[in-house]
Coordinates of C-alpha atoms in Angstrom, one line a residue:
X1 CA -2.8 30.5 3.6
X2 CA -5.7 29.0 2.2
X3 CA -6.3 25.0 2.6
X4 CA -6.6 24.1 -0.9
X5 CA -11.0 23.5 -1.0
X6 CA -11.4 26.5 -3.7
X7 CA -11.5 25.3 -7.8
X8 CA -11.9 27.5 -10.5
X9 CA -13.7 25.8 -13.5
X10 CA -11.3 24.5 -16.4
X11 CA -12.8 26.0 -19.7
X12 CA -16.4 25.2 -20.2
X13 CA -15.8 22.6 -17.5
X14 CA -16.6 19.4 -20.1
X15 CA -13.6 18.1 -21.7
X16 CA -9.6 19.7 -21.8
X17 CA -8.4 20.9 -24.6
X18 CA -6.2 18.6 -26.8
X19 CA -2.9 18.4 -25.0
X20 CA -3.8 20.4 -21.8
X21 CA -4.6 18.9 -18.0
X22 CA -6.5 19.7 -15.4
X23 CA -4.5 21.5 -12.4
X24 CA -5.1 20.5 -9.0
X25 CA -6.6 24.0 -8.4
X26 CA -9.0 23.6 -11.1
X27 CA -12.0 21.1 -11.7
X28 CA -14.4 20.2 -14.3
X29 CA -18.0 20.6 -13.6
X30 CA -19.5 19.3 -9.9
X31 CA -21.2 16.2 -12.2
X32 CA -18.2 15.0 -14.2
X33 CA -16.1 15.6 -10.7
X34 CA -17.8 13.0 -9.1
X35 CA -17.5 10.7 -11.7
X36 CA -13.9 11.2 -11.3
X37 CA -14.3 10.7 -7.8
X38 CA -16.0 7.5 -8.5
X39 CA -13.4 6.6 -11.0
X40 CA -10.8 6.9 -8.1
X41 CA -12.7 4.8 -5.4
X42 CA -13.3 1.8 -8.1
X43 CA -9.6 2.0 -9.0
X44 CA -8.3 1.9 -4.8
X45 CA -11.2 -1.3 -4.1
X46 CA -9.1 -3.9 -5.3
X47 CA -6.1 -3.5 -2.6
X48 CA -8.0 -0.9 -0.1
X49 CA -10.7 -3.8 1.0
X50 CA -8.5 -6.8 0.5
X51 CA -6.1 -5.3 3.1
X52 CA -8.4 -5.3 6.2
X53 CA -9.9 -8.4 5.3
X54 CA -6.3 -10.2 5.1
X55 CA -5.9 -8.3 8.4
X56 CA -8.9 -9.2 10.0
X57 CA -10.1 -6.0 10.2
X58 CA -13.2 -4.7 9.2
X59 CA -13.4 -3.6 6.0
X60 CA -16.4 -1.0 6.1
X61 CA -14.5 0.7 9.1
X62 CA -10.8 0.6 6.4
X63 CA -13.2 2.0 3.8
X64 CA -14.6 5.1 5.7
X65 CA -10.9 5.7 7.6
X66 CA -9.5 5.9 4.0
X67 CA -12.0 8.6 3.2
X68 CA -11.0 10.8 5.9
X69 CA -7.8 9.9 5.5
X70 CA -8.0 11.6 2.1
X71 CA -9.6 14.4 3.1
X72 CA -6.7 15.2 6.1
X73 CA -3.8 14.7 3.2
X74 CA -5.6 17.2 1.2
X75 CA -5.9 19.7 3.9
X76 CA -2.4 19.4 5.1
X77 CA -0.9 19.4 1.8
X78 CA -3.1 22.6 1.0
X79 CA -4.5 20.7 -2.2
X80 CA -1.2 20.5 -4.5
X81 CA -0.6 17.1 -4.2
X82 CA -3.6 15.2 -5.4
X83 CA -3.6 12.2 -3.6
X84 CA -5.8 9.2 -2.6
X85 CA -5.2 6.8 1.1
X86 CA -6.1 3.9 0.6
X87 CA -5.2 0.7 3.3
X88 CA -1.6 0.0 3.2
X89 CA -1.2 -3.8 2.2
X90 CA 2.9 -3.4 3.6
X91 CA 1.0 -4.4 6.8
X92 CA -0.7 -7.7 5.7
X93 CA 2.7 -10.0 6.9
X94 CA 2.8 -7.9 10.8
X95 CA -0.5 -8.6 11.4
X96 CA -0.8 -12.4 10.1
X97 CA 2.9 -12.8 12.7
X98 CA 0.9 -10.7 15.5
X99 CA -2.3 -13.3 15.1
X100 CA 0.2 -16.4 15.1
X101 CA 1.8 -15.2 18.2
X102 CA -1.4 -15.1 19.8
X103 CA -2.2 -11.2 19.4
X104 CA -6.0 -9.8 18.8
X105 CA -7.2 -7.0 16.9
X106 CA -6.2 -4.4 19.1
X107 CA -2.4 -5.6 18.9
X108 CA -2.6 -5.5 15.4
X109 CA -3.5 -1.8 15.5
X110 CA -1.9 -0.8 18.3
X111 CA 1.2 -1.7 16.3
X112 CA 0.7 0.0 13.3
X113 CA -0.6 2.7 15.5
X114 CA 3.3 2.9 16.8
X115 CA 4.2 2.6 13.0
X116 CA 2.0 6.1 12.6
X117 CA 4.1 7.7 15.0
X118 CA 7.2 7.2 13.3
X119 CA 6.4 8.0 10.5
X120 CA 4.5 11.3 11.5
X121 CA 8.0 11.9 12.9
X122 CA 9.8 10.8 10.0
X123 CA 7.6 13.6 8.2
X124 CA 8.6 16.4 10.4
X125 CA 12.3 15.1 10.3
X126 CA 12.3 15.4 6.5
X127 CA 10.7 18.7 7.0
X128 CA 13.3 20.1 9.2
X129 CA 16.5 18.7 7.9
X130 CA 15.7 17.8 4.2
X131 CA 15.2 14.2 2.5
X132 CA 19.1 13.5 2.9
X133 CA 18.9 12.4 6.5
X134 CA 16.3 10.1 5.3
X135 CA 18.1 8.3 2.4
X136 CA 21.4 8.1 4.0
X137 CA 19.8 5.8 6.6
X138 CA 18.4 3.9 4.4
X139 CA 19.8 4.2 0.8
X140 CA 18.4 1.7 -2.3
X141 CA 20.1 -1.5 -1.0
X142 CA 18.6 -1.2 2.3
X143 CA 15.3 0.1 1.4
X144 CA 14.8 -2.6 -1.6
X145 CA 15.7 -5.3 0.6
X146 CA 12.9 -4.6 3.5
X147 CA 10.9 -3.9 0.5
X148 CA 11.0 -7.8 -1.0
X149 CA 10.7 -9.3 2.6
X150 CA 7.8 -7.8 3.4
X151 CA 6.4 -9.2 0.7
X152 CA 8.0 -12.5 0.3
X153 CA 7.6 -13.0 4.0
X154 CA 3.6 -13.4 3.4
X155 CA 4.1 -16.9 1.1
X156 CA 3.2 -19.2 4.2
X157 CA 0.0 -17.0 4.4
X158 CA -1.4 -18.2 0.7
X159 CA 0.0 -21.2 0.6
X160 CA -1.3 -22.5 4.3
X161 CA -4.1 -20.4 4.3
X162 CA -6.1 -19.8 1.7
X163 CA -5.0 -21.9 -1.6
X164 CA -5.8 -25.2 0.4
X165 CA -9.8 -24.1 1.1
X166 CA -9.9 -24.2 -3.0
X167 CA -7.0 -24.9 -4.7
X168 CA -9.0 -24.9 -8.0
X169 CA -10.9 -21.6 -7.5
X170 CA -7.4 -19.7 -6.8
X171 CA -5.7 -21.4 -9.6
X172 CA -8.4 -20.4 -11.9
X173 CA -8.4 -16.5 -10.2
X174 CA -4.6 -16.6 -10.1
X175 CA -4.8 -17.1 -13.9
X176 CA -7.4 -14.9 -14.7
X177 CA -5.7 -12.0 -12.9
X178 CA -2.5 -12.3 -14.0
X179 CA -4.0 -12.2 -17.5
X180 CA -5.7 -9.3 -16.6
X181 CA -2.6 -7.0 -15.3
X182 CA -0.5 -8.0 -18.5
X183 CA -3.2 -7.6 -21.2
X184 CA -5.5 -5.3 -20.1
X185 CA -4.8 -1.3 -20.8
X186 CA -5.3 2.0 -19.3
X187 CA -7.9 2.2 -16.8
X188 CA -8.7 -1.6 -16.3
X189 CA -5.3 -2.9 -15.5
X190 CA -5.0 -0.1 -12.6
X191 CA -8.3 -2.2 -11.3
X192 CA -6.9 -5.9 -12.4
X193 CA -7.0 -7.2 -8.6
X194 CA -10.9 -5.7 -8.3
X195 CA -11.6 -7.8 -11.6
X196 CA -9.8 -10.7 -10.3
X197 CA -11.9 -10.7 -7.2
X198 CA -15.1 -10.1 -9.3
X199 CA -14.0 -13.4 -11.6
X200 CA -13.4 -15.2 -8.5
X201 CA -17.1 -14.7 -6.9
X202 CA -18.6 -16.0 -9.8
X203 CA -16.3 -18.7 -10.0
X204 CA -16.9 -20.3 -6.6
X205 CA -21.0 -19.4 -7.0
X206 CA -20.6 -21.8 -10.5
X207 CA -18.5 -24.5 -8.5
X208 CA -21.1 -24.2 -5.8
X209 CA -24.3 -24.9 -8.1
X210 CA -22.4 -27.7 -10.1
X211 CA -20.4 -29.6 -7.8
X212 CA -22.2 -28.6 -4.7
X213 CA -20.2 -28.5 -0.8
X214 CA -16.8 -28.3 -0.9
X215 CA -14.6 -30.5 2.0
X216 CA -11.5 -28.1 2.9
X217 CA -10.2 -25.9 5.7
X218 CA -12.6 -23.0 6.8
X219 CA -10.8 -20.8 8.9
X220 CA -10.5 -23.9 11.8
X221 CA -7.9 -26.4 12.1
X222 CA -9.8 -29.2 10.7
X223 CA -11.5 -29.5 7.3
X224 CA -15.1 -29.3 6.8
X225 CA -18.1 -29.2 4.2
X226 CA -18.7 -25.7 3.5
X227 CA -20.1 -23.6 0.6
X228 CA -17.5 -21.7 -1.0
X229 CA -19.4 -18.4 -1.2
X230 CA -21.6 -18.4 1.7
X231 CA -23.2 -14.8 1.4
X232 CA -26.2 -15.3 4.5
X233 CA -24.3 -12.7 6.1
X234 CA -25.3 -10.0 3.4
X235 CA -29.2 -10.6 3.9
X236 CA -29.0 -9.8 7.8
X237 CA -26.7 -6.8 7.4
X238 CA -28.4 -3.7 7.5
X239 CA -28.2 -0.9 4.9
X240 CA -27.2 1.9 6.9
X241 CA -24.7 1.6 10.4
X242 CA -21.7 2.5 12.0
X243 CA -18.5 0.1 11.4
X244 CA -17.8 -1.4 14.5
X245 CA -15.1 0.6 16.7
X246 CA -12.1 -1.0 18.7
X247 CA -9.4 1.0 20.7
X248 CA -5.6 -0.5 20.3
X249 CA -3.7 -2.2 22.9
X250 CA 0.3 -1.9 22.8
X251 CA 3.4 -4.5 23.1
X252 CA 7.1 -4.2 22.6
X253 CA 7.0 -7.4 20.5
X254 CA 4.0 -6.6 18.6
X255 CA 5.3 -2.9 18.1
X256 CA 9.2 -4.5 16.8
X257 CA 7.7 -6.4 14.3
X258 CA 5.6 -3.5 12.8
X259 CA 8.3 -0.7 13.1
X260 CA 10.4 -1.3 9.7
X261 CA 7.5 -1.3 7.5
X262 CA 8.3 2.8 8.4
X263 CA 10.7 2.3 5.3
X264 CA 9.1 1.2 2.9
X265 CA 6.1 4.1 4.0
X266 CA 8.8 6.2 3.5
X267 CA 9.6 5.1 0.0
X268 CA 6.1 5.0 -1.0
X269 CA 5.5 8.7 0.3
X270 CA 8.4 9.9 -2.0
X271 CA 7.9 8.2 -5.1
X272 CA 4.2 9.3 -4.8
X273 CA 4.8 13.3 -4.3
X274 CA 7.7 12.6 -7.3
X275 CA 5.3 11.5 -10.0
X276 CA 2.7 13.8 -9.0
X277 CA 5.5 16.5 -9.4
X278 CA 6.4 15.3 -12.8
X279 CA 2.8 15.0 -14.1
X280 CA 1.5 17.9 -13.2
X281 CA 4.6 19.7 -13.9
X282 CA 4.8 21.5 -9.6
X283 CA 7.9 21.6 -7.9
X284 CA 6.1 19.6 -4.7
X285 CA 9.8 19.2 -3.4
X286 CA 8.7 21.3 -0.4
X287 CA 5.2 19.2 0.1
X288 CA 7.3 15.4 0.7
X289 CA 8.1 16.2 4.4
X290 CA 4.0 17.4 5.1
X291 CA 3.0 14.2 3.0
X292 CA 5.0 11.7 5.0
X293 CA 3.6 13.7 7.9
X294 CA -0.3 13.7 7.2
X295 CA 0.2 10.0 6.1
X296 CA 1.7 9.0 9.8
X297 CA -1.1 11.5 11.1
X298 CA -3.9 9.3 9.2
X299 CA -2.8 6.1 10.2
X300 CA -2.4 7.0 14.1
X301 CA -5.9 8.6 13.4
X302 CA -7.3 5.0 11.8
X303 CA -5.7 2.7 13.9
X304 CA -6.9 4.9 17.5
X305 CA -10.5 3.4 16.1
X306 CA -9.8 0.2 15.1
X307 CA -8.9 0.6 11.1
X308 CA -6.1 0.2 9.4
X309 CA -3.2 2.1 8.3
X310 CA -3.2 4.3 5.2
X311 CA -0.8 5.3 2.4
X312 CA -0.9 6.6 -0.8
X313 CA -2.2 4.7 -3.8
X314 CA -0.3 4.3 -7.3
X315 CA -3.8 3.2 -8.5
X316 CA -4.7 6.7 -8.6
X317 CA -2.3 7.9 -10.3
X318 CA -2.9 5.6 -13.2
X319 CA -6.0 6.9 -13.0
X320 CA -4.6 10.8 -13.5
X321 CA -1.9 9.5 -15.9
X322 CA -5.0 8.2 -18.5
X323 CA -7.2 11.0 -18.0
X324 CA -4.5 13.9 -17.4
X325 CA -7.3 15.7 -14.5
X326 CA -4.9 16.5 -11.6
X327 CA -8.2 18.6 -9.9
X328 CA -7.8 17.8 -6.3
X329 CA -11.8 17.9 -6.4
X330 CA -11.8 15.1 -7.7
X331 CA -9.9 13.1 -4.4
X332 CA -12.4 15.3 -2.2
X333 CA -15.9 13.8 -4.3
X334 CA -13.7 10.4 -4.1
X335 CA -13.1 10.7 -0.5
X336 CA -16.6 11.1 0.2
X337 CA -17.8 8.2 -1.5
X338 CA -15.2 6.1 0.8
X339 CA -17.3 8.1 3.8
X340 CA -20.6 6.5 2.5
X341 CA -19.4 3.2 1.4
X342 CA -17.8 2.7 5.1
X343 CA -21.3 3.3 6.9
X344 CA -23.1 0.7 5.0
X345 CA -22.7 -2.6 6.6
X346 CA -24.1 -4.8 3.4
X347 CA -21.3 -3.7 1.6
X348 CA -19.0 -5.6 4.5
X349 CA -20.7 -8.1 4.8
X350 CA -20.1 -8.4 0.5
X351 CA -16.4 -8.3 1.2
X352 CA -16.0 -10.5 4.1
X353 CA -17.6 -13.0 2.3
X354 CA -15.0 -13.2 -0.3
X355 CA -14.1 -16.9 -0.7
X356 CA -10.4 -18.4 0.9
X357 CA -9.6 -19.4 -2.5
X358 CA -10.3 -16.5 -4.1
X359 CA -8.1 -14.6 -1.8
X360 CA -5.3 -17.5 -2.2
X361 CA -5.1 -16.8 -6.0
X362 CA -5.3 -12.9 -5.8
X363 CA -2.6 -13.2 -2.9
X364 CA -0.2 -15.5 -4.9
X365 CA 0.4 -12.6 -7.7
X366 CA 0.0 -9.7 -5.0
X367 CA 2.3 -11.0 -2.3
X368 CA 5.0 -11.6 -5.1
X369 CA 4.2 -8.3 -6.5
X370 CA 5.4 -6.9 -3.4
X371 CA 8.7 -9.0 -2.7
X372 CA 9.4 -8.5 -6.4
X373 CA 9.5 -4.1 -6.0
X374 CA 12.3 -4.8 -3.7
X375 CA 14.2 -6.1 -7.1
X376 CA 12.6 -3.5 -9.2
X377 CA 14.6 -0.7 -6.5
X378 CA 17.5 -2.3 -6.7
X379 CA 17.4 -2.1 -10.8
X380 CA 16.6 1.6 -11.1
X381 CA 19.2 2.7 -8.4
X382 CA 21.7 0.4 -10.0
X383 CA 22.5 -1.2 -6.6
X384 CA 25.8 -3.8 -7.3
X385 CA 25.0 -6.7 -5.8
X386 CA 28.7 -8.0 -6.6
X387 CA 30.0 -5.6 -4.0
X388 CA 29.6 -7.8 -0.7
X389 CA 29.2 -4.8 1.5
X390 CA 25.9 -4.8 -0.2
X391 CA 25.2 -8.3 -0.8
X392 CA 26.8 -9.4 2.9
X393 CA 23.7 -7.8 4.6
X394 CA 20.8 -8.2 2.5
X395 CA 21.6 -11.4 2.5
X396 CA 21.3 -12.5 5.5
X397 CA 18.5 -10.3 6.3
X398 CA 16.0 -11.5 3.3
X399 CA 16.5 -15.4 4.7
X400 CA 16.1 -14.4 8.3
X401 CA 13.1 -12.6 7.0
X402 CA 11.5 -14.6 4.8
X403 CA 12.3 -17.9 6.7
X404 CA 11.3 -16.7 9.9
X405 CA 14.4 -17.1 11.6
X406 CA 13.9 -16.1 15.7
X407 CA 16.5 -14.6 18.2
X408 CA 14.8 -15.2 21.2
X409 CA 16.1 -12.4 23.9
X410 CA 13.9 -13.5 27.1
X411 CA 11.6 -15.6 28.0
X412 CA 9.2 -13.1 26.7
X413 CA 10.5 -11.7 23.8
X414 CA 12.2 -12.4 21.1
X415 CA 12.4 -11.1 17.3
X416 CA 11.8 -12.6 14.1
X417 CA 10.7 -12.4 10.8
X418 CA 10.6 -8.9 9.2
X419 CA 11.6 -7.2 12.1
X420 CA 15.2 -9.4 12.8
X421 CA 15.2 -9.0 9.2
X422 CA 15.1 -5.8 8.6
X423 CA 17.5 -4.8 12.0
X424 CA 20.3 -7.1 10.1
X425 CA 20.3 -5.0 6.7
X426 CA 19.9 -2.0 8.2
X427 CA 22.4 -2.2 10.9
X428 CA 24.8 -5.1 9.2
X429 CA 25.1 -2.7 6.3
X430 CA 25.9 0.5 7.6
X431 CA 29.0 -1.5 10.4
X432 CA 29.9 -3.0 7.4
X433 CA 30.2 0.1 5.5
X434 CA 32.1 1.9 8.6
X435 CA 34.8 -1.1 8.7
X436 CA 34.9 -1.5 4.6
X437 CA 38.4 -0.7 3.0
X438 CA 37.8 2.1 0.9
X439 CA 37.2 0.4 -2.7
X440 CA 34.4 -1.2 -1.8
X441 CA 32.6 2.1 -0.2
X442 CA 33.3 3.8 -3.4
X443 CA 31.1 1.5 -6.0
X444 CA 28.0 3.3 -4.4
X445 CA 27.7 6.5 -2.7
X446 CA 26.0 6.7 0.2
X447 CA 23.9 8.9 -0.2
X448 CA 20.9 8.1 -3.2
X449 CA 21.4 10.9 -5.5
X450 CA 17.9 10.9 -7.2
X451 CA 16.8 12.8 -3.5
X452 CA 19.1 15.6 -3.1
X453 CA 16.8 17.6 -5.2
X454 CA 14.0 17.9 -2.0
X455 CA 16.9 19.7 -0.5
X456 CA 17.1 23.3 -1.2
X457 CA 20.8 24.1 -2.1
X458 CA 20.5 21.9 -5.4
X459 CA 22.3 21.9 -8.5
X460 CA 21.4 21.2 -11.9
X461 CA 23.0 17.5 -12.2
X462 CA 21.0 16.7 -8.5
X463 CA 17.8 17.8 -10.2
X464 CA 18.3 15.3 -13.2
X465 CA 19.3 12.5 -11.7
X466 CA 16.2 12.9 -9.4
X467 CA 14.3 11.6 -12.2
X468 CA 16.0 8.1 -12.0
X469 CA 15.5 7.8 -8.3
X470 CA 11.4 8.6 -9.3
X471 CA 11.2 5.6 -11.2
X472 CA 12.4 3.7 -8.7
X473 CA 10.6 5.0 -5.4
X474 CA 7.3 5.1 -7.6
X475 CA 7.7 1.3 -8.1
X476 CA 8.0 0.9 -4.4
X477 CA 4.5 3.2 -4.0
X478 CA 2.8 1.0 -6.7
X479 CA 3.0 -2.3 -4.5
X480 CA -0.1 -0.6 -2.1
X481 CA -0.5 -1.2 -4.6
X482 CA -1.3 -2.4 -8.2
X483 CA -0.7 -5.1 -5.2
X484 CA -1.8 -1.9 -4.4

């Protein structure tokens, strides 16, 4: 079985033909591929080198893991799903709760290293058994409702971290992006959060030369004069280096507070191979077990070096969507790019200078984004939220997440946040469900019905209302996302 790295050339290999796409076996001509491949990095930039950076991670190391990353999906999927990793931003809450709890680097991805793990076993699971056994643990209620407090669980971040270093610079980016994903069309709103991040450099470089020092918070406990964009770094860093490596260390704690982020993975894998499916017009039913697998793979790959977890990016499927090329040629040229980009250490040293308040405003719409895709799950799987075996559950779990409530077990342990969080939905609401009286377990099957059709004994009215569930687990894809 061959591993999907042979293209044969799609007409005169310039421009489709009105109407017609290009295949993932095919490709244009080796020029116009890599400026598709370009195309795909620029439209991944905005989330994929935020995340490490909200992470405190090094971003040159996220940007080269991403790349091969890519090129492992492509190989494992054999080329027929097109795809892009980019640096899953589902992590960004974990790693700011490892770091308050007095955790390093290494803890941070020695837990998502765990989170790899699980979810290269969720892969094989799904591929043994079929998505059912997936979705009946975690059906739209539960998975929307991890969903929003992962993201809403990140609002202490922006508002005591970064909006107070420059509370006019982030209003002015928060603004400025915001107008940018609603107005902006095709191509450019897939990169709104890049554009943001581009209007917020100059920004603080036109507040430096008018108004001079500013007196705020700079990553220490007390305030001090500081420029906003302070890019001495970028002068001493060389052109060409390796990122620096870091091996993970591994906790209980650290590794609970990490583990339910697995869900929304999970989502974000299926909606992904869904779309994909539908554009391209490819049963890839059989491919969303490998997927989940090579994404778990890639992450425990990253994370064993010091980088960050990767998942698949809806970014890049905007990016297919506009220009209808499907070639997974395109995703190799991309993924090399990522590979140079990652061994030039000027180009971290560009993004770790990015400015607190720049981050504050891009994080205020990004964060919310997030929480917000919960919602948008709950919406396109018309979850009932009258029905207190649903509402019961998620909502005690969204406070206890999002406020940080704490169970403390021992003197050394204890869980909070997302993970407490996401143990009371998912175990609250399938006790409930098992002591229910029978009307209420009847307002909403079990299982989701949009997935039966990755199972092969399908019927007709499975298949169909698969296309429902798509929207749905799609939106949960496109917080890496457009958040990003």
């Amino acid at each position: 079985m061959g591993l999907g790295v042979r293209w044969t050339l799609h007409g005169d290999g310039r421009t489709p033909a009105p109407g017609a796409v290009v295949r993932p076996d095919e490709r244009l001509s080796w020029p116009r591929t890599a400026g598709l491949g370009a195309q795909h990095v620029v439209a991944m930039f905005g989330a994929s080198f935020v995340a490490p950076v909200l992470m405190g991670l090094d971003p040159n190391l996220a940007i080269m893991m991403s790349g091969v990353a890519t090129i492992l999906f492509l190989l494992a999927t054999r080329g027929r799903v097109p795809s892009y990793l980019g640096c899953s931003l589902s992590f960004v809450g974990v790693a700011a709760i490892i770091r308050a709890q007095g955790g390093g680097s290494a803890a941070v991805t020695g837990a998502i290293f765990v989170v790899g793990v699980a979810l290269l076993l969720s892969g094989l699971v799904v591929q043994k058994f079929g998505a059912r056994i997936i979705h009946a643990a975690m059906p739209p209620v539960v998975t929307g409702a991890v969903v929003m407090l992962i993201g809403f669980n990140l609002a202490p971040v922006t508002a005591r971290t970064y909006w107070p270093q420059d509370q006019w610079t982030a209003l002015l980016t928060m603004l400025f992006t915001g107008l940018a994903v609603v107005c902006l069309r095709g191509f450019w709103s897939r990169v709104a959060i890049f554009l943001g991040l581009l209007f917020g450099y100059a920004v603080s470089w036109l507040f430096d030369r008018l108004f001079g020092k500013i007196h705020s918070v700079n990553g220490g406990a007390e305030a001090v004069d500081h420029w906003r964009l302070d890019l001495s770094g970028v002068s001493k860093a060389d052109w060409i280096g390796l990122p620096s490596l870091h091996a993970p260390s591994f906790g209980w704690s650290a590794a609970l507070v990490a583990l339910p982020v697995v869900i929304a993975l999970i989502a974000e894998n299926a909606g992904h191979v869904k779309a994909v499916g539908e554009m391209t017009g490819d049963r890839l039913d059989d491919k969303l077990g490998t997927a989940i697998s090579a994404d778990g793979f890639a992450t425990m790959l990253s994370t064993a070096v010091g980088g960050p977890a990767n998942t698949t990016y809806s970014e890049n499927i905007g990016v297919m969507a506009a220009t209808r090329v499907y070639s997974t040629a395109a995703y190799w040229a991309a993924a090399c790019f990522a590979l140079l980009f990652g061994v030039c250490p000027k180009f971290g040293a560009v993004v770790a200078a990015i400015p607190g308040g720049v981050l504050g405003g891009i994080t205020v719409i990004l964060y919310g984004m997030i929480g917000l895709l919960g919602a948008q799950i709950w919406v396109h799987n018309k979850v009932d939220l009258r029905n207190p075996l649903n509402l019961v559950p998620v909502a005690a779990g969204v406070i206890i997440g999002i406020g940080g409530v704490s169970l403390k077990i021992s003197s050394n342990f204890e869980l909070s946040g997302i993970a407490l969080g996401t143990i009371v939905v998912l175990s609250g609401y399938h006790v409930l469900r098992a002591l229910a009286p029978a009307h209420l377990k009847t307002q909403e099957p079990l299982l989701d019905e949009g997935t039966s059709s990755y199972d092969a004994a399908t019927d007709a009215a499975a298949t169909d209302a698969a296309a429902t569930d798509a929207a749905a687990t799609d939106a949960a894809a496109a917080g890496e996302k457009d958040a990003g």
